[in-house]
Amino acid sequence: MEGDLVKKPKDKSERESGLFSIADSVITTVGGGGRVPLLKGFKKIVNIPIKLWQPYLVGPHFRGYKLIFQECECFVSFAGSTLTSQHVINLISNHLSLLRIDYRSKFLEKGDFIVIKNCDRNELEVTANYSHHSDELFIPERDYQGILTADVIVDVVEHSINTALKSAKEFRLSEEAFNEMYTEFTLGLTCPSTGKDLLYHFQMDKRLNLEGVYEVFVHKHYVPENAVSVIGMRKTFGDRIEKVVEHAISNNLNLCEELVAFMETAIDEVDKEGSFEIGKPIVVKTLVNGTVVKKLVK
């Protein structure tokens, strides 16, 4: 079970910016008597570096990417299949660490500097053998500022998840196989351009294509401020978590501490039932000013 929040309010009159994510760290499998734990200490909240590479020019000629213009972090938490999640997180990490600045030229006017994925068409690379660029362009403090936005990062994450899931249709998934690979993700990030904290929930779904084969994809949902994204055991604990959040905010309580306490209670309840779907240690990570920090292991 994981919970991610957009804000961590202390007092109604002064609310500290930043995101935090709380997760258990046990991995289970289905045995003859229900779920049994396989191992503990598994990372369900992953720090992911974001790197934006700037064009390298020798005189008027583009010669690749050698320097990072901007760097920060986001976090991705998950609940569900560990195999699916690791494949997805690997792709997210690869894409976000290789973002590039491209220049899209225009006829008779200045073009646009944009952020692209390493798998996108790169106009600078395509035209490198014959393009000559003006020395009035490619000035970092003027041309590159503010082009890396939350929208760009969220789109890259969504693309990465869908790319990872595309291969599933090659194996003609059954309903049972879909349930086995089902995984949900939460993305927490600070917009590099505006400094705003944002949280997104990605939920897997499937549809039958014209060949009668399931295609797997994700729905993306924005989580508003002071709201919680619950992934894993949501049917069991989702409503109670919402009440904990509402009570903490209404009574000026430390929301992170209240949710950690609830997580401890939830783990105790699950242990008593013998299902062991969640377990200690509990991990808390925060994201402040584009840096992810492990706050607590309990």
PDB file of C-alpha atoms in Angstrom:
ATOM      1  CA  MET A   1       0.000   0.000   0.000  1.00  0.00           C
ATOM      2  CA  GLU A   2       1.319   3.404  -0.927  1.00  0.00           C
ATOM      3  CA  GLY A   3       0.015   6.897  -0.300  1.00  0.00           C
ATOM      4  CA  ASP A   4       1.261  10.071  -1.935  1.00  0.00           C
ATOM      5  CA  LEU A   5       0.213  13.587  -1.057  1.00  0.00           C
ATOM      6  CA  VAL A   6       0.509  16.890  -2.846  1.00  0.00           C
ATOM      7  CA  LYS A   7       1.061  19.017   0.248  1.00  0.00           C
ATOM      8  CA  LYS A   8       2.203  18.509   3.787  1.00  0.00           C
ATOM      9  CA  PRO A   9       0.279  21.136   5.763  1.00  0.00           C
ATOM     10  CA  LYS A  10       1.376  22.189   9.232  1.00  0.00           C
ATOM     11  CA  ASP A  11      -0.994  25.010   9.915  1.00  0.00           C
ATOM     12  CA  LYS A  12      -3.869  26.420   7.907  1.00  0.00           C
ATOM     13  CA  SER A  13      -2.190  29.833   7.780  1.00  0.00           C
ATOM     14  CA  GLU A  14       1.226  28.473   6.782  1.00  0.00           C
ATOM     15  CA  ARG A  15       1.422  25.372   4.622  1.00  0.00           C
ATOM     16  CA  GLU A  16       4.794  23.995   3.704  1.00  0.00           C
ATOM     17  CA  SER A  17       5.221  23.234   0.051  1.00  0.00           C
ATOM     18  CA  GLY A  18       6.429  19.854  -1.120  1.00  0.00           C
ATOM     19  CA  LEU A  19       5.262  16.318  -1.734  1.00  0.00           C
ATOM     20  CA  PHE A  20       5.616  13.201   0.334  1.00  0.00           C
ATOM     21  CA  SER A  21       5.067   9.530  -0.330  1.00  0.00           C
ATOM     22  CA  ILE A  22       4.550   6.745   2.208  1.00  0.00           C
ATOM     23  CA  ALA A  23       4.924   3.067   1.368  1.00  0.00           C
ATOM     24  CA  ASP A  24       5.305  -0.331   2.931  1.00  0.00           C
ATOM     25  CA  SER A  25       8.159  -2.490   1.657  1.00  0.00           C
ATOM     26  CA  VAL A  26       7.095  -6.131   1.600  1.00  0.00           C
ATOM     27  CA  ILE A  27       6.788  -8.282  -1.524  1.00  0.00           C
ATOM     28  CA  THR A  28       4.221 -11.077  -1.459  1.00  0.00           C
ATOM     29  CA  THR A  29       3.097 -13.924  -3.665  1.00  0.00           C
ATOM     30  CA  VAL A  30      -0.072 -15.992  -3.784  1.00  0.00           C
ATOM     31  CA  GLY A  31       0.298 -19.339  -2.015  1.00  0.00           C
ATOM     32  CA  GLY A  32      -2.105 -22.136  -1.222  1.00  0.00           C
ATOM     33  CA  GLY A  33      -3.372 -20.336   1.875  1.00  0.00           C
ATOM     34  CA  GLY A  34      -3.465 -16.841   0.376  1.00  0.00           C
ATOM     35  CA  ARG A  35      -0.741 -14.225   0.155  1.00  0.00           C
ATOM     36  CA  VAL A  36       2.612 -14.998   1.738  1.00  0.00           C
ATOM     37  CA  PRO A  37       5.591 -12.634   2.088  1.00  0.00           C
ATOM     38  CA  LEU A  38       8.649 -13.238  -0.103  1.00  0.00           C
ATOM     39  CA  LEU A  39      10.964 -10.473   1.099  1.00  0.00           C
ATOM     40  CA  LYS A  40      10.954  -7.119   2.842  1.00  0.00           C
ATOM     41  CA  GLY A  41      12.842  -3.875   2.367  1.00  0.00           C
ATOM     42  CA  PHE A  42      11.773  -3.606  -1.285  1.00  0.00           C
ATOM     43  CA  LYS A  43      11.824  -0.059  -2.686  1.00  0.00           C
ATOM     44  CA  LYS A  44       8.327   0.961  -3.751  1.00  0.00           C
ATOM     45  CA  ILE A  45       9.197   4.656  -4.007  1.00  0.00           C
ATOM     46  CA  VAL A  46      11.908   5.274  -6.593  1.00  0.00           C
ATOM     47  CA  ASN A  47      13.965   8.454  -7.039  1.00  0.00           C
ATOM     48  CA  ILE A  48      14.241   9.263 -10.736  1.00  0.00           C
ATOM     49  CA  PRO A  49      16.772  11.817 -12.046  1.00  0.00           C
ATOM     50  CA  ILE A  50      15.613  14.243 -14.727  1.00  0.00           C
ATOM     51  CA  LYS A  51      18.389  15.488 -17.018  1.00  0.00           C
ATOM     52  CA  LEU A  52      17.993  18.003 -19.828  1.00  0.00           C
ATOM     53  CA  TRP A  53      20.933  17.996 -22.246  1.00  0.00           C
ATOM     54  CA  GLN A  54      21.833  21.126 -24.202  1.00  0.00           C
ATOM     55  CA  PRO A  55      23.117  21.292 -27.791  1.00  0.00           C
ATOM     56  CA  TYR A  56      26.882  21.458 -28.260  1.00  0.00           C
ATOM     57  CA  LEU A  57      28.022  23.655 -31.135  1.00  0.00           C
ATOM     58  CA  VAL A  58      31.436  24.228 -32.665  1.00  0.00           C
ATOM     59  CA  GLY A  59      31.085  27.565 -34.380  1.00  0.00           C
ATOM     60  CA  PRO A  60      27.848  27.352 -36.414  1.00  0.00           C
ATOM     61  CA  HIS A  61      27.814  23.544 -36.451  1.00  0.00           C
ATOM     62  CA  PHE A  62      25.851  21.226 -34.153  1.00  0.00           C
ATOM     63  CA  ARG A  63      28.060  18.489 -32.709  1.00  0.00           C
ATOM     64  CA  GLY A  64      25.821  16.553 -30.343  1.00  0.00           C
ATOM     65  CA  TYR A  65      25.009  16.784 -26.628  1.00  0.00           C
ATOM     66  CA  LYS A  66      27.821  16.961 -24.086  1.00  0.00           C
ATOM     67  CA  LEU A  67      26.546  19.159 -21.252  1.00  0.00           C
ATOM     68  CA  ILE A  68      23.525  18.988 -18.940  1.00  0.00           C
ATOM     69  CA  PHE A  69      21.607  22.271 -18.900  1.00  0.00           C
ATOM     70  CA  GLN A  70      19.165  21.389 -16.108  1.00  0.00           C
ATOM     71  CA  GLU A  71      18.885  18.581 -13.585  1.00  0.00           C
ATOM     72  CA  CYS A  72      16.364  17.687 -10.874  1.00  0.00           C
ATOM     73  CA  GLU A  73      14.482  14.677  -9.481  1.00  0.00           C
ATOM     74  CA  CYS A  74      10.986  13.260  -9.282  1.00  0.00           C
ATOM     75  CA  PHE A  75       9.641  10.149  -7.577  1.00  0.00           C
ATOM     76  CA  VAL A  76       7.561   7.272  -8.875  1.00  0.00           C
ATOM     77  CA  SER A  77       5.780   4.936  -6.472  1.00  0.00           C
ATOM     78  CA  PHE A  78       4.001   1.765  -7.490  1.00  0.00           C
ATOM     79  CA  ALA A  79       1.709  -0.988  -6.273  1.00  0.00           C
ATOM     80  CA  GLY A  80       1.128  -4.259  -8.078  1.00  0.00           C
ATOM     81  CA  SER A  81       3.385  -6.502 -10.122  1.00  0.00           C
ATOM     82  CA  THR A  82       7.078  -6.053  -9.314  1.00  0.00           C
ATOM     83  CA  LEU A  83       8.022  -7.335 -12.782  1.00  0.00           C
ATOM     84  CA  THR A  84       5.775  -4.829 -14.530  1.00  0.00           C
ATOM     85  CA  SER A  85       6.879  -2.000 -12.275  1.00  0.00           C
ATOM     86  CA  GLN A  86      10.601  -2.625 -12.794  1.00  0.00           C
ATOM     87  CA  HIS A  87      10.201  -2.678 -16.579  1.00  0.00           C
ATOM     88  CA  VAL A  88       8.183   0.540 -16.472  1.00  0.00           C
ATOM     89  CA  ILE A  89      10.528   2.327 -14.061  1.00  0.00           C
ATOM     90  CA  ASN A  90      13.553   1.376 -16.172  1.00  0.00           C
ATOM     91  CA  LEU A  91      11.946   2.982 -19.215  1.00  0.00           C
ATOM     92  CA  ILE A  92      10.900   6.077 -17.266  1.00  0.00           C
ATOM     93  CA  SER A  93      14.444   6.448 -15.909  1.00  0.00           C
ATOM     94  CA  ASN A  94      16.002   6.051 -19.348  1.00  0.00           C
ATOM     95  CA  HIS A  95      13.695   8.584 -20.967  1.00  0.00           C
ATOM     96  CA  LEU A  96      13.938  11.220 -18.235  1.00  0.00           C
ATOM     97  CA  SER A  97      17.735  11.028 -18.040  1.00  0.00           C
ATOM     98  CA  LEU A  98      18.123  11.647 -21.783  1.00  0.00           C
ATOM     99  CA  LEU A  99      15.863  14.633 -22.459  1.00  0.00           C
ATOM    100  CA  ARG A 100      17.296  16.902 -25.133  1.00  0.00           C
ATOM    101  CA  ILE A 101      16.873  20.455 -26.340  1.00  0.00           C
ATOM    102  CA  ASP A 102      16.027  20.601 -30.043  1.00  0.00           C
ATOM    103  CA  TYR A 103      15.598  23.584 -32.346  1.00  0.00           C
ATOM    104  CA  ARG A 104      12.662  23.661 -34.737  1.00  0.00           C
ATOM    105  CA  SER A 105      13.400  26.185 -37.462  1.00  0.00           C
ATOM    106  CA  LYS A 106      10.807  28.371 -39.153  1.00  0.00           C
ATOM    107  CA  PHE A 107      10.772  30.081 -42.509  1.00  0.00           C
ATOM    108  CA  LEU A 108      11.782  33.760 -42.320  1.00  0.00           C
ATOM    109  CA  GLU A 109      11.516  33.922 -38.529  1.00  0.00           C
ATOM    110  CA  LYS A 110      13.191  32.633 -35.402  1.00  0.00           C
ATOM    111  CA  GLY A 111      12.385  29.020 -34.614  1.00  0.00           C
ATOM    112  CA  ASP A 112      11.504  27.368 -31.309  1.00  0.00           C
ATOM    113  CA  PHE A 113      13.619  25.586 -28.729  1.00  0.00           C
ATOM    114  CA  ILE A 114      11.755  22.547 -27.405  1.00  0.00           C
ATOM    115  CA  VAL A 115      12.372  19.539 -25.165  1.00  0.00           C
ATOM    116  CA  ILE A 116      12.258  16.148 -26.876  1.00  0.00           C
ATOM    117  CA  LYS A 117      12.739  12.513 -25.899  1.00  0.00           C
ATOM    118  CA  ASN A 118      15.796  10.665 -27.152  1.00  0.00           C
ATOM    119  CA  CYS A 119      13.471   8.497 -29.270  1.00  0.00           C
ATOM    120  CA  ASP A 120      11.844  11.525 -30.983  1.00  0.00           C
ATOM    121  CA  ARG A 121      12.908  12.934 -34.342  1.00  0.00           C
ATOM    122  CA  ASN A 122      15.740  15.361 -33.616  1.00  0.00           C
ATOM    123  CA  GLU A 123      15.957  18.169 -36.168  1.00  0.00           C
ATOM    124  CA  LEU A 124      19.402  19.259 -34.982  1.00  0.00           C
ATOM    125  CA  GLU A 125      20.759  15.754 -35.563  1.00  0.00           C
ATOM    126  CA  VAL A 126      18.958  15.242 -38.869  1.00  0.00           C
ATOM    127  CA  THR A 127      20.252  18.526 -40.322  1.00  0.00           C
ATOM    128  CA  ALA A 128      23.700  18.460 -38.669  1.00  0.00           C
ATOM    129  CA  ASN A 129      25.629  17.842 -41.912  1.00  0.00           C
ATOM    130  CA  TYR A 130      24.363  20.916 -43.736  1.00  0.00           C
ATOM    131  CA  SER A 131      22.941  23.393 -41.191  1.00  0.00           C
ATOM    132  CA  HIS A 132      24.769  26.561 -40.152  1.00  0.00           C
ATOM    133  CA  HIS A 133      23.338  28.195 -37.038  1.00  0.00           C
ATOM    134  CA  SER A 134      23.500  31.871 -36.198  1.00  0.00           C
ATOM    135  CA  ASP A 135      25.651  32.963 -33.257  1.00  0.00           C
ATOM    136  CA  GLU A 136      22.560  34.873 -32.127  1.00  0.00           C
ATOM    137  CA  LEU A 137      20.967  31.538 -31.205  1.00  0.00           C
ATOM    138  CA  PHE A 138      21.673  28.816 -28.620  1.00  0.00           C
ATOM    139  CA  ILE A 139      22.252  31.228 -25.765  1.00  0.00           C
ATOM    140  CA  PRO A 140      21.315  29.127 -22.683  1.00  0.00           C
ATOM    141  CA  GLU A 141      20.298  31.914 -20.300  1.00  0.00           C
ATOM    142  CA  ARG A 142      17.914  33.282 -22.908  1.00  0.00           C
ATOM    143  CA  ASP A 143      16.837  30.418 -25.164  1.00  0.00           C
ATOM    144  CA  TYR A 144      16.614  27.437 -22.803  1.00  0.00           C
ATOM    145  CA  GLN A 145      15.055  28.965 -19.700  1.00  0.00           C
ATOM    146  CA  GLY A 146      11.616  27.615 -18.786  1.00  0.00           C
ATOM    147  CA  ILE A 147      11.270  25.102 -21.614  1.00  0.00           C
ATOM    148  CA  LEU A 148      11.405  22.076 -19.290  1.00  0.00           C
ATOM    149  CA  THR A 149       7.931  22.019 -17.741  1.00  0.00           C
ATOM    150  CA  ALA A 150       5.809  19.628 -15.705  1.00  0.00           C
ATOM    151  CA  ASP A 151       3.658  18.946 -18.777  1.00  0.00           C
ATOM    152  CA  VAL A 152       6.722  17.742 -20.679  1.00  0.00           C
ATOM    153  CA  ILE A 153       7.804  15.442 -17.833  1.00  0.00           C
ATOM    154  CA  VAL A 154       4.319  14.003 -17.288  1.00  0.00           C
ATOM    155  CA  ASP A 155       3.947  13.301 -21.020  1.00  0.00           C
ATOM    156  CA  VAL A 156       7.320  11.517 -21.044  1.00  0.00           C
ATOM    157  CA  VAL A 157       6.290   9.363 -18.070  1.00  0.00           C
ATOM    158  CA  GLU A 158       2.960   8.487 -19.704  1.00  0.00           C
ATOM    159  CA  HIS A 159       4.767   7.618 -22.952  1.00  0.00           C
ATOM    160  CA  SER A 160       7.251   5.437 -21.053  1.00  0.00           C
ATOM    161  CA  ILE A 161       4.522   3.475 -19.265  1.00  0.00           C
ATOM    162  CA  ASN A 162       2.528   2.915 -22.448  1.00  0.00           C
ATOM    163  CA  THR A 163       5.668   1.893 -24.342  1.00  0.00           C
ATOM    164  CA  ALA A 164       6.491  -0.655 -21.648  1.00  0.00           C
ATOM    165  CA  LEU A 165       2.968  -2.076 -21.796  1.00  0.00           C
ATOM    166  CA  LYS A 166       2.690  -2.239 -25.602  1.00  0.00           C
ATOM    167  CA  SER A 167       4.503  -5.549 -25.829  1.00  0.00           C
ATOM    168  CA  ALA A 168       1.732  -7.219 -23.828  1.00  0.00           C
ATOM    169  CA  LYS A 169      -0.546  -7.450 -26.877  1.00  0.00           C
ATOM    170  CA  GLU A 170       2.017  -9.674 -28.634  1.00  0.00           C
ATOM    171  CA  PHE A 171       1.241 -12.402 -26.116  1.00  0.00           C
ATOM    172  CA  ARG A 172      -2.566 -12.260 -26.457  1.00  0.00           C
ATOM    173  CA  LEU A 173      -3.272 -11.561 -22.812  1.00  0.00           C
ATOM    174  CA  SER A 174      -6.075 -13.294 -20.990  1.00  0.00           C
ATOM    175  CA  GLU A 175      -8.073 -11.623 -18.232  1.00  0.00           C
ATOM    176  CA  GLU A 176      -6.049 -13.588 -15.686  1.00  0.00           C
ATOM    177  CA  ALA A 177      -2.739 -12.503 -17.215  1.00  0.00           C
ATOM    178  CA  PHE A 178      -3.861  -8.860 -17.182  1.00  0.00           C
ATOM    179  CA  ASN A 179      -4.706  -9.131 -13.495  1.00  0.00           C
ATOM    180  CA  GLU A 180      -1.279 -10.623 -12.783  1.00  0.00           C
ATOM    181  CA  MET A 181       0.557  -7.751 -14.491  1.00  0.00           C
ATOM    182  CA  TYR A 182      -1.763  -5.023 -13.161  1.00  0.00           C
ATOM    183  CA  THR A 183       0.188  -2.168 -11.568  1.00  0.00           C
ATOM    184  CA  GLU A 184      -0.606   1.405 -10.589  1.00  0.00           C
ATOM    185  CA  PHE A 185       1.859   4.276 -10.441  1.00  0.00           C
ATOM    186  CA  THR A 186       2.061   7.691  -8.831  1.00  0.00           C
ATOM    187  CA  LEU A 187       4.349  10.430 -10.128  1.00  0.00           C
ATOM    188  CA  GLY A 188       5.400  13.269  -7.835  1.00  0.00           C
ATOM    189  CA  LEU A 189       7.303  16.210  -9.290  1.00  0.00           C
ATOM    190  CA  THR A 190       8.054  19.891  -8.908  1.00  0.00           C
ATOM    191  CA  CYS A 191       7.621  21.809 -12.166  1.00  0.00           C
ATOM    192  CA  PRO A 192      11.128  23.047 -13.097  1.00  0.00           C
ATOM    193  CA  SER A 193       9.591  26.092 -14.763  1.00  0.00           C
ATOM    194  CA  THR A 194       7.035  27.275 -12.181  1.00  0.00           C
ATOM    195  CA  GLY A 195       8.127  25.541  -8.957  1.00  0.00           C
ATOM    196  CA  LYS A 196       4.623  24.120  -8.471  1.00  0.00           C
ATOM    197  CA  ASP A 197       4.265  20.695  -6.817  1.00  0.00           C
ATOM    198  CA  LEU A 198       2.222  18.207  -8.820  1.00  0.00           C
ATOM    199  CA  LEU A 199       0.986  14.658  -8.342  1.00  0.00           C
ATOM    200  CA  TYR A 200      -0.346  12.280 -11.001  1.00  0.00           C
ATOM    201  CA  HIS A 201      -1.909   8.836 -10.705  1.00  0.00           C
ATOM    202  CA  PHE A 202      -1.527   6.350 -13.574  1.00  0.00           C
ATOM    203  CA  GLN A 203      -3.999   3.460 -13.652  1.00  0.00           C
ATOM    204  CA  MET A 204      -3.727   0.510 -16.050  1.00  0.00           C
ATOM    205  CA  ASP A 205      -6.635  -0.453 -18.276  1.00  0.00           C
ATOM    206  CA  LYS A 206      -7.233  -2.682 -21.296  1.00  0.00           C
ATOM    207  CA  ARG A 207      -9.293  -2.663 -24.477  1.00  0.00           C
ATOM    208  CA  LEU A 208      -9.952  -5.200 -27.211  1.00  0.00           C
ATOM    209  CA  ASN A 209      -8.538  -4.225 -30.597  1.00  0.00           C
ATOM    210  CA  LEU A 210      -9.954  -5.244 -33.969  1.00  0.00           C
ATOM    211  CA  GLU A 211      -7.996  -8.491 -33.817  1.00  0.00           C
ATOM    212  CA  GLY A 212      -9.670  -9.447 -30.550  1.00  0.00           C
ATOM    213  CA  VAL A 213      -6.441  -8.966 -28.589  1.00  0.00           C
ATOM    214  CA  TYR A 214      -6.180  -6.938 -25.383  1.00  0.00           C
ATOM    215  CA  GLU A 215      -4.168  -3.729 -25.615  1.00  0.00           C
ATOM    216  CA  VAL A 216      -2.936  -2.455 -22.251  1.00  0.00           C
ATOM    217  CA  PHE A 217      -2.556   1.271 -21.553  1.00  0.00           C
ATOM    218  CA  VAL A 218      -2.776   3.774 -18.697  1.00  0.00           C
ATOM    219  CA  HIS A 219      -5.232   6.473 -17.676  1.00  0.00           C
ATOM    220  CA  LYS A 220      -3.593   9.588 -16.256  1.00  0.00           C
ATOM    221  CA  HIS A 221      -5.276  11.517 -13.421  1.00  0.00           C
ATOM    222  CA  TYR A 222      -4.158  14.796 -11.870  1.00  0.00           C
ATOM    223  CA  VAL A 223      -4.391  14.767  -8.063  1.00  0.00           C
ATOM    224  CA  PRO A 224      -5.434  18.175  -6.660  1.00  0.00           C
ATOM    225  CA  GLU A 225      -3.663  19.944  -3.795  1.00  0.00           C
ATOM    226  CA  ASN A 226      -4.162  18.505  -0.315  1.00  0.00           C
ATOM    227  CA  ALA A 227      -5.560  15.327  -1.862  1.00  0.00           C
ATOM    228  CA  VAL A 228      -4.170  11.830  -1.586  1.00  0.00           C
ATOM    229  CA  SER A 229      -3.357   9.222  -4.208  1.00  0.00           C
ATOM    230  CA  VAL A 230      -3.825   5.737  -2.767  1.00  0.00           C
ATOM    231  CA  ILE A 231      -2.460   2.803  -4.745  1.00  0.00           C
ATOM    232  CA  GLY A 232      -2.626  -0.749  -3.468  1.00  0.00           C
ATOM    233  CA  MET A 233      -5.413  -2.035  -1.155  1.00  0.00           C
ATOM    234  CA  ARG A 234      -7.476   1.045  -2.035  1.00  0.00           C
ATOM    235  CA  LYS A 235     -10.758  -0.844  -1.648  1.00  0.00           C
ATOM    236  CA  THR A 236      -9.761  -1.895   1.861  1.00  0.00           C
ATOM    237  CA  PHE A 237      -8.250   1.319   3.195  1.00  0.00           C
ATOM    238  CA  GLY A 238      -9.023   4.116   0.715  1.00  0.00           C
ATOM    239  CA  ASP A 239     -12.047   5.609   2.501  1.00  0.00           C
ATOM    240  CA  ARG A 240     -10.330   5.502   5.891  1.00  0.00           C
ATOM    241  CA  ILE A 241      -7.246   7.231   4.504  1.00  0.00           C
ATOM    242  CA  GLU A 242      -9.420  10.016   3.099  1.00  0.00           C
ATOM    243  CA  LYS A 243     -10.887  10.525   6.575  1.00  0.00           C
ATOM    244  CA  VAL A 244      -7.407  10.652   8.131  1.00  0.00           C
ATOM    245  CA  VAL A 245      -6.404  13.349   5.627  1.00  0.00           C
ATOM    246  CA  GLU A 246      -9.565  15.365   6.220  1.00  0.00           C
ATOM    247  CA  HIS A 247      -9.194  15.116  10.010  1.00  0.00           C
ATOM    248  CA  ALA A 248      -5.504  16.090   9.951  1.00  0.00           C
ATOM    249  CA  ILE A 249      -6.045  19.143   7.755  1.00  0.00           C
ATOM    250  CA  SER A 250      -9.117  20.298   9.689  1.00  0.00           C
ATOM    251  CA  ASN A 251      -7.314  20.022  13.035  1.00  0.00           C
ATOM    252  CA  ASN A 252      -3.887  21.383  12.002  1.00  0.00           C
ATOM    253  CA  LEU A 253      -2.206  18.037  12.658  1.00  0.00           C
ATOM    254  CA  ASN A 254       1.015  16.850  11.045  1.00  0.00           C
ATOM    255  CA  LEU A 255      -0.397  15.008   8.070  1.00  0.00           C
ATOM    256  CA  CYS A 256       2.668  12.882   7.401  1.00  0.00           C
ATOM    257  CA  GLU A 257       2.794  11.648  10.998  1.00  0.00           C
ATOM    258  CA  GLU A 258      -0.941  10.868  10.968  1.00  0.00           C
ATOM    259  CA  LEU A 259      -0.636   8.820   7.790  1.00  0.00           C
ATOM    260  CA  VAL A 260       2.413   6.930   9.036  1.00  0.00           C
ATOM    261  CA  ALA A 261       0.452   6.059  12.182  1.00  0.00           C
ATOM    262  CA  PHE A 262      -2.433   4.870  10.014  1.00  0.00           C
ATOM    263  CA  MET A 263      -0.057   2.757   7.925  1.00  0.00           C
ATOM    264  CA  GLU A 264       1.169   1.061  11.115  1.00  0.00           C
ATOM    265  CA  THR A 265      -2.435   0.333  12.112  1.00  0.00           C
ATOM    266  CA  ALA A 266      -3.235  -1.026   8.646  1.00  0.00           C
ATOM    267  CA  ILE A 267      -0.202  -3.337   8.712  1.00  0.00           C
ATOM    268  CA  ASP A 268      -1.210  -4.645  12.154  1.00  0.00           C
ATOM    269  CA  GLU A 269      -4.745  -5.343  10.893  1.00  0.00           C
ATOM    270  CA  VAL A 270      -3.482  -7.192   7.830  1.00  0.00           C
ATOM    271  CA  ASP A 271      -1.052  -9.231   9.952  1.00  0.00           C
ATOM    272  CA  LYS A 272      -3.854 -10.305  12.300  1.00  0.00           C
ATOM    273  CA  GLU A 273      -5.935 -11.426   9.325  1.00  0.00           C
ATOM    274  CA  GLY A 274      -2.976 -13.458   8.081  1.00  0.00           C
ATOM    275  CA  SER A 275      -2.938 -11.960   4.585  1.00  0.00           C
ATOM    276  CA  PHE A 276       0.460 -10.175   4.860  1.00  0.00           C
ATOM    277  CA  GLU A 277      -0.284  -8.037   1.783  1.00  0.00           C
ATOM    278  CA  ILE A 278       1.578  -5.121   3.336  1.00  0.00           C
ATOM    279  CA  GLY A 279       4.364  -5.042   5.893  1.00  0.00           C
ATOM    280  CA  LYS A 280       7.132  -3.094   7.554  1.00  0.00           C
ATOM    281  CA  PRO A 281       9.412  -1.265   7.267  1.00  0.00           C
ATOM    282  CA  ILE A 282       7.430   1.854   6.378  1.00  0.00           C
ATOM    283  CA  VAL A 283       9.310   4.309   4.168  1.00  0.00           C
ATOM    284  CA  VAL A 284       8.604   8.032   3.785  1.00  0.00           C
ATOM    285  CA  LYS A 285      10.179  10.123   1.040  1.00  0.00           C
ATOM    286  CA  THR A 286       9.751  13.835   0.442  1.00  0.00           C
ATOM    287  CA  LEU A 287      10.258  15.968  -2.646  1.00  0.00           C
ATOM    288  CA  VAL A 288      11.238  19.560  -1.983  1.00  0.00           C
ATOM    289  CA  ASN A 289      12.666  21.932  -4.577  1.00  0.00           C
ATOM    290  CA  GLY A 290      13.253  19.135  -7.050  1.00  0.00           C
ATOM    291  CA  THR A 291      15.186  16.853  -4.688  1.00  0.00           C
ATOM    292  CA  VAL A 292      13.921  13.546  -3.248  1.00  0.00           C
ATOM    293  CA  VAL A 293      14.963  12.766   0.323  1.00  0.00           C
ATOM    294  CA  LYS A 294      14.249   9.666   2.405  1.00  0.00           C
ATOM    295  CA  LYS A 295      12.657  11.073   5.538  1.00  0.00           C
ATOM    296  CA  LEU A 296      11.774   8.039   7.618  1.00  0.00           C
ATOM    297  CA  VAL A 297      12.154   4.296   7.803  1.00  0.00           C
ATOM    298  CA  LYS A 298      10.030   2.763  10.544  1.00  0.00           C
TER     299      LYS A 298
END
